[in-house]
Amino acid sequence: MSHELTLQLLDTHAGGDVSRIVIGGIDPLPGTTVREQMEYLENDADGLRKLLLNEPYGIPEMSVDLIVPAADPRAQMGYIIMEVMGYPVYSGSNTICTATALLETGLIPKREGIQRFTLESPAGLVQIEARVENGVVEAITCGGLPSYIDTHRATIHVPEVGDVTYSIAYSGGFYALVDAEALGFSLKREEERALAECAHRIVEAIQARSGFSHYTLGDVGPLPFLHFMGPVEQIADDFYRSRSATYVHPGVICRSTTGTGTSARLALMHYEGAIKPGDKLETISLRETGFIGEVVEVREAGGGHQVVENTITGKSYVLARSEIVVNCDDPMVDCGGVHHILSSRHQS
């Protein structure tokens, strides 16, 4: 090769879900907001997502977060989320990982104690609270997207599964929420493949029945997520715990319970009168990791929806700092959708 095309990465995980943070190697993207920059990637440079989530560089179970300059002057930095299903406008686990990566790389200077800053996601501004102890980012609390129930306890017949009762929540994407025990699951790690197969059938059936429209965003595409709910255990007057598992269509059971999955649970529990502002829910994954969601307040919006404002708290760990060499001569590498945004293409 006459020159190398490279990407600078920081691999992290929160709750077991790996987020690959792209911190260098990409040209500035067109767009006056982070949302417009995301749409440019989606429509004109989807090769970056495919490159880092497919062989030989990655696997579909990972996520990718591209750090970009914030367009809103109130934010310190921006980020774009990429997953196997496409471009979610928000993700709790990816936000926790991105905030940690920004602190660990010094892109946002790290300070001891409680540190607050603002990021710009494709969904808008996100408030971050970082707890730093002895130079270590011990916890990130991020604002979850306003969440609400679109459909409560509908029933659908699913081939090879039977009749399934589900609710639909919006929490950054539309989620089908189903009772794990009613489907024969105890939410243990050895059930992961069976959970994915079951969720795939349910999501396909719901997608074939109907789409869902957000009260301000409108049509945001086919149903992408399903969340298996375990029994809820009350730990204290204002603290609850539940085993959970989130599925991303097609085919992926997340290693964590996910931030948006936890926000969806908060919306459903509030809708059913099981939780109130100030209460917290810890969701526990197949790998025994957890996120803590808190109901901050509830308001009406969108023609009568009870919208739950919430936060998600978790911890991210750094896995690796690396520079990926993008070899366009490699027959396993498709540079067609990414070559034009790689900064290193200008180097000789």
Short mmCIF file of C-alpha atoms in Angstrom, two decimals, residues 56-303:
data_model
loop_
_atom_site.label_atom_id
_atom_site.label_comp_id
_atom_site.label_asym_id
_atom_site.label_seq_id
_atom_site.Cartn_x
_atom_site.Cartn_y
_atom_site.Cartn_z
CA PRO A 56 -12.54 -9.12 10.17
CA TYR A 57 -12.62 -6.11 12.54
CA GLY A 58 -15.62 -6.75 14.77
CA ILE A 59 -18.80 -8.68 15.51
CA PRO A 60 -22.48 -7.62 15.30
CA GLU A 61 -22.90 -7.83 19.10
CA MET A 62 -20.68 -4.75 19.50
CA SER A 63 -21.66 -1.09 19.13
CA VAL A 64 -19.71 1.77 17.59
CA ASP A 65 -19.74 5.38 18.83
CA LEU A 66 -18.17 8.10 16.70
CA ILE A 67 -17.00 11.17 18.60
CA VAL A 68 -17.84 14.36 16.70
CA PRO A 69 -17.71 18.06 17.60
CA ALA A 70 -20.89 19.29 19.24
CA ALA A 71 -23.05 21.54 17.08
CA ASP A 72 -24.96 22.93 20.08
CA PRO A 73 -22.80 25.40 22.03
CA ARG A 74 -24.20 24.07 25.32
CA ALA A 75 -22.54 20.68 24.74
CA GLN A 76 -18.86 19.81 25.16
CA MET A 77 -18.82 17.03 22.55
CA GLY A 78 -21.15 15.04 20.30
CA TYR A 79 -21.45 11.35 19.45
CA ILE A 80 -23.19 9.11 16.92
CA ILE A 81 -24.31 5.58 17.83
CA MET A 82 -24.08 2.67 15.39
CA GLU A 83 -25.44 -0.85 16.00
CA VAL A 84 -26.32 -3.95 14.01
CA MET A 85 -29.86 -2.60 13.53
CA GLY A 86 -28.65 0.74 12.25
CA TYR A 87 -28.47 4.15 13.92
CA PRO A 88 -30.40 4.45 17.20
CA VAL A 89 -30.81 8.09 18.21
CA TYR A 90 -29.97 7.20 21.80
CA SER A 91 -28.53 4.42 23.97
CA GLY A 92 -27.82 4.42 27.69
CA SER A 93 -24.95 1.93 27.61
CA ASN A 94 -23.31 3.70 24.66
CA THR A 95 -23.68 7.04 26.41
CA ILE A 96 -22.07 5.66 29.59
CA CYS A 97 -19.19 4.28 27.51
CA THR A 98 -18.78 7.44 25.45
CA ALA A 99 -18.76 9.70 28.51
CA THR A 100 -16.14 7.47 30.15
CA ALA A 101 -14.01 7.43 26.98
CA LEU A 102 -14.09 11.21 26.71
CA LEU A 103 -12.81 11.49 30.28
CA GLU A 104 -10.20 8.74 29.94
CA THR A 105 -8.76 10.21 26.74
CA GLY A 106 -8.72 13.76 28.12
CA LEU A 107 -11.03 15.04 25.39
CA ILE A 108 -13.03 16.25 28.37
CA PRO A 109 -10.61 16.94 31.28
CA LYS A 110 -11.21 14.61 34.22
CA ARG A 111 -11.78 16.13 37.67
CA GLU A 112 -11.94 14.40 41.04
CA GLY A 113 -15.37 14.11 42.67
CA ILE A 114 -18.69 14.75 40.96
CA GLN A 115 -18.28 16.21 37.49
CA ARG A 116 -21.11 17.37 35.25
CA PHE A 117 -21.08 18.08 31.52
CA THR A 118 -23.35 17.96 28.48
CA LEU A 119 -23.11 15.83 25.34
CA GLU A 120 -25.03 16.13 22.09
CA SER A 121 -26.54 12.88 20.84
CA PRO A 122 -28.66 12.48 17.71
CA ALA A 123 -31.66 12.68 20.05
CA GLY A 124 -30.52 16.01 21.51
CA LEU A 125 -28.66 17.18 24.59
CA VAL A 126 -27.78 14.65 27.30
CA GLN A 127 -26.80 15.66 30.84
CA ILE A 128 -23.91 13.62 32.27
CA GLU A 129 -22.85 13.25 35.90
CA ALA A 130 -19.54 11.43 36.40
CA ARG A 131 -18.27 10.22 39.77
CA VAL A 132 -14.45 10.16 39.77
CA GLU A 133 -12.60 8.61 42.72
CA ASN A 134 -8.79 8.47 42.84
CA GLY A 135 -8.67 9.22 39.13
CA VAL A 136 -11.06 6.38 38.23
CA VAL A 137 -14.48 6.96 36.62
CA GLU A 138 -16.54 4.89 39.06
CA ALA A 139 -20.01 5.72 37.72
CA ILE A 140 -21.79 7.64 34.99
CA THR A 141 -25.35 8.86 35.38
CA CYS A 142 -26.97 10.00 32.15
CA GLY A 143 -30.40 11.28 31.33
CA GLY A 144 -32.60 8.63 29.76
CA LEU A 145 -34.90 9.76 26.98
CA PRO A 146 -38.46 10.66 28.01
CA SER A 147 -40.26 7.31 27.96
CA TYR A 148 -43.91 6.35 27.63
CA ILE A 149 -46.27 3.46 26.93
CA ASP A 150 -47.73 3.29 23.44
CA THR A 151 -49.56 -0.04 23.76
CA HIS A 152 -50.52 -1.88 26.95
CA ARG A 153 -51.00 -5.64 27.11
CA ALA A 154 -51.90 -6.48 23.53
CA THR A 155 -51.90 -10.12 22.39
CA ILE A 156 -50.54 -11.63 19.20
CA HIS A 157 -50.19 -15.19 17.93
CA VAL A 158 -46.55 -15.99 17.13
CA PRO A 159 -45.70 -19.09 15.08
CA GLU A 160 -43.76 -21.70 17.10
CA VAL A 161 -44.26 -19.62 20.27
CA GLY A 162 -48.02 -19.30 20.77
CA ASP A 163 -50.11 -16.40 22.01
CA VAL A 164 -47.87 -13.66 23.42
CA THR A 165 -48.98 -10.72 25.55
CA TYR A 166 -46.82 -7.63 25.07
CA SER A 167 -46.67 -3.90 25.76
CA ILE A 168 -44.93 -1.31 23.59
CA ALA A 169 -42.81 1.44 25.16
CA TYR A 170 -40.80 4.24 23.58
CA SER A 171 -37.52 5.01 25.36
CA GLY A 172 -35.21 6.09 22.53
CA GLY A 173 -36.59 3.39 20.27
CA PHE A 174 -39.77 1.32 20.41
CA TYR A 175 -39.58 -1.74 22.67
CA ALA A 176 -41.83 -4.76 22.95
CA LEU A 177 -41.97 -5.70 26.65
CA VAL A 178 -42.80 -9.34 27.44
CA ASP A 179 -43.01 -11.45 30.59
CA ALA A 180 -40.06 -13.88 30.60
CA GLU A 181 -41.66 -16.43 32.94
CA ALA A 182 -44.83 -16.58 30.82
CA LEU A 183 -42.61 -17.58 27.89
CA GLY A 184 -40.79 -20.24 29.94
CA PHE A 185 -37.57 -18.33 30.68
CA SER A 186 -35.79 -17.71 33.99
CA LEU A 187 -33.27 -15.33 32.33
CA LYS A 188 -30.11 -17.35 32.84
CA ARG A 189 -27.08 -17.17 30.58
CA GLU A 190 -27.60 -20.64 29.13
CA GLU A 191 -30.92 -19.45 27.70
CA GLU A 192 -29.28 -16.78 25.53
CA ARG A 193 -29.69 -18.53 22.18
CA ALA A 194 -33.27 -19.58 22.91
CA LEU A 195 -34.12 -16.03 24.02
CA ALA A 196 -32.75 -14.64 20.75
CA GLU A 197 -34.75 -17.13 18.68
CA CYS A 198 -37.95 -16.46 20.62
CA ALA A 199 -37.50 -12.68 20.44
CA HIS A 200 -36.82 -12.85 16.70
CA ARG A 201 -40.15 -14.57 16.10
CA ILE A 202 -42.08 -12.14 18.31
CA VAL A 203 -40.54 -9.03 16.75
CA GLU A 204 -41.16 -10.36 13.22
CA ALA A 205 -44.81 -11.00 14.11
CA ILE A 206 -45.32 -7.55 15.65
CA GLN A 207 -43.56 -5.85 12.72
CA ALA A 208 -45.90 -7.64 10.32
CA ARG A 209 -48.93 -6.48 12.32
CA SER A 210 -48.20 -2.77 12.70
CA GLY A 211 -45.71 0.06 12.91
CA PHE A 212 -45.43 2.62 15.69
CA SER A 213 -45.29 6.39 15.54
CA HIS A 214 -43.74 8.72 18.10
CA TYR A 215 -45.92 11.70 19.03
CA THR A 216 -43.29 14.21 17.84
CA LEU A 217 -40.78 12.18 15.78
CA GLY A 218 -43.39 10.36 13.73
CA ASP A 219 -42.45 7.09 12.03
CA VAL A 220 -39.06 5.96 13.34
CA GLY A 221 -38.95 2.67 11.44
CA PRO A 222 -39.85 -0.95 12.22
CA LEU A 223 -39.87 -2.21 15.82
CA PRO A 224 -36.16 -2.82 16.64
CA PHE A 225 -36.12 -3.97 20.29
CA LEU A 226 -37.65 -6.47 22.69
CA HIS A 227 -37.15 -6.62 26.46
CA PHE A 228 -37.70 -9.77 28.52
CA MET A 229 -38.93 -8.88 32.03
CA GLY A 230 -38.28 -11.06 35.05
CA PRO A 231 -40.18 -10.83 38.35
CA VAL A 232 -39.76 -7.58 40.28
CA GLU A 233 -38.29 -7.83 43.78
CA GLN A 234 -38.68 -4.95 46.23
CA ILE A 235 -35.37 -4.34 48.00
CA ALA A 236 -36.33 -1.18 49.93
CA ASP A 237 -39.20 1.30 50.06
CA ASP A 238 -37.90 3.06 46.94
CA PHE A 239 -35.67 0.41 45.34
CA TYR A 240 -36.63 -2.51 43.10
CA ARG A 241 -34.67 -5.18 41.23
CA SER A 242 -35.53 -7.40 38.28
CA ARG A 243 -33.71 -9.80 35.99
CA SER A 244 -33.95 -8.61 32.40
CA ALA A 245 -32.67 -9.19 28.88
CA THR A 246 -32.75 -6.91 25.86
CA TYR A 247 -32.89 -8.15 22.27
CA VAL A 248 -31.82 -6.10 19.21
CA HIS A 249 -33.30 -7.20 15.90
CA PRO A 250 -32.02 -9.15 14.10
CA GLY A 251 -30.51 -11.80 16.32
CA VAL A 252 -28.63 -10.09 19.16
CA ILE A 253 -29.18 -10.51 22.90
CA CYS A 254 -27.35 -7.65 24.59
CA ARG A 255 -24.85 -8.54 27.28
CA SER A 256 -26.19 -5.72 29.48
CA THR A 257 -29.81 -4.93 30.24
CA THR A 258 -29.31 -1.67 28.26
CA GLY A 259 -30.18 1.84 29.33
CA THR A 260 -33.12 2.23 26.96
CA GLY A 261 -34.45 -1.18 28.03
CA THR A 262 -34.30 -0.06 31.66
CA SER A 263 -36.05 3.22 30.77
CA ALA A 264 -38.79 1.22 29.01
CA ARG A 265 -39.26 -0.84 32.18
CA LEU A 266 -39.62 2.32 34.25
CA ALA A 267 -42.31 3.59 31.88
CA LEU A 268 -44.29 0.35 32.12
CA MET A 269 -43.96 0.06 35.90
CA HIS A 270 -45.18 3.62 36.31
CA TYR A 271 -48.05 3.03 33.87
CA GLU A 272 -49.13 0.06 35.97
CA GLY A 273 -48.81 1.99 39.25
CA ALA A 274 -45.84 -0.01 40.53
CA ILE A 275 -43.28 2.81 40.74
CA LYS A 276 -43.30 6.57 41.41
CA PRO A 277 -40.92 9.55 41.09
CA GLY A 278 -37.86 9.02 43.25
CA ASP A 279 -38.04 5.23 42.95
CA LYS A 280 -35.22 3.20 41.40
CA LEU A 281 -35.11 -0.07 39.46
CA GLU A 282 -31.94 -2.13 39.05
CA THR A 283 -32.10 -4.39 36.02
CA ILE A 284 -29.85 -7.48 36.19
CA SER A 285 -28.50 -9.08 33.01
CA LEU A 286 -27.78 -12.66 32.00
CA ARG A 287 -24.16 -11.93 33.01
CA GLU A 288 -25.16 -10.59 36.45
CA THR A 289 -24.32 -6.99 35.56
CA GLY A 290 -26.72 -4.15 36.29
CA PHE A 291 -27.91 -0.66 35.45
CA ILE A 292 -29.96 1.48 37.83
CA GLY A 293 -32.84 3.53 36.44
CA GLU A 294 -34.54 6.25 38.45
CA VAL A 295 -37.89 7.94 37.80
CA VAL A 296 -37.21 11.68 38.05
CA GLU A 297 -40.64 13.05 37.20
CA VAL A 298 -43.76 12.27 35.19
CA ARG A 299 -45.54 14.68 32.87
CA GLU A 300 -48.23 14.59 30.21
CA ALA A 301 -47.30 15.05 26.56
CA GLY A 302 -48.39 14.07 23.09
CA GLY A 303 -52.12 13.95 23.62
#
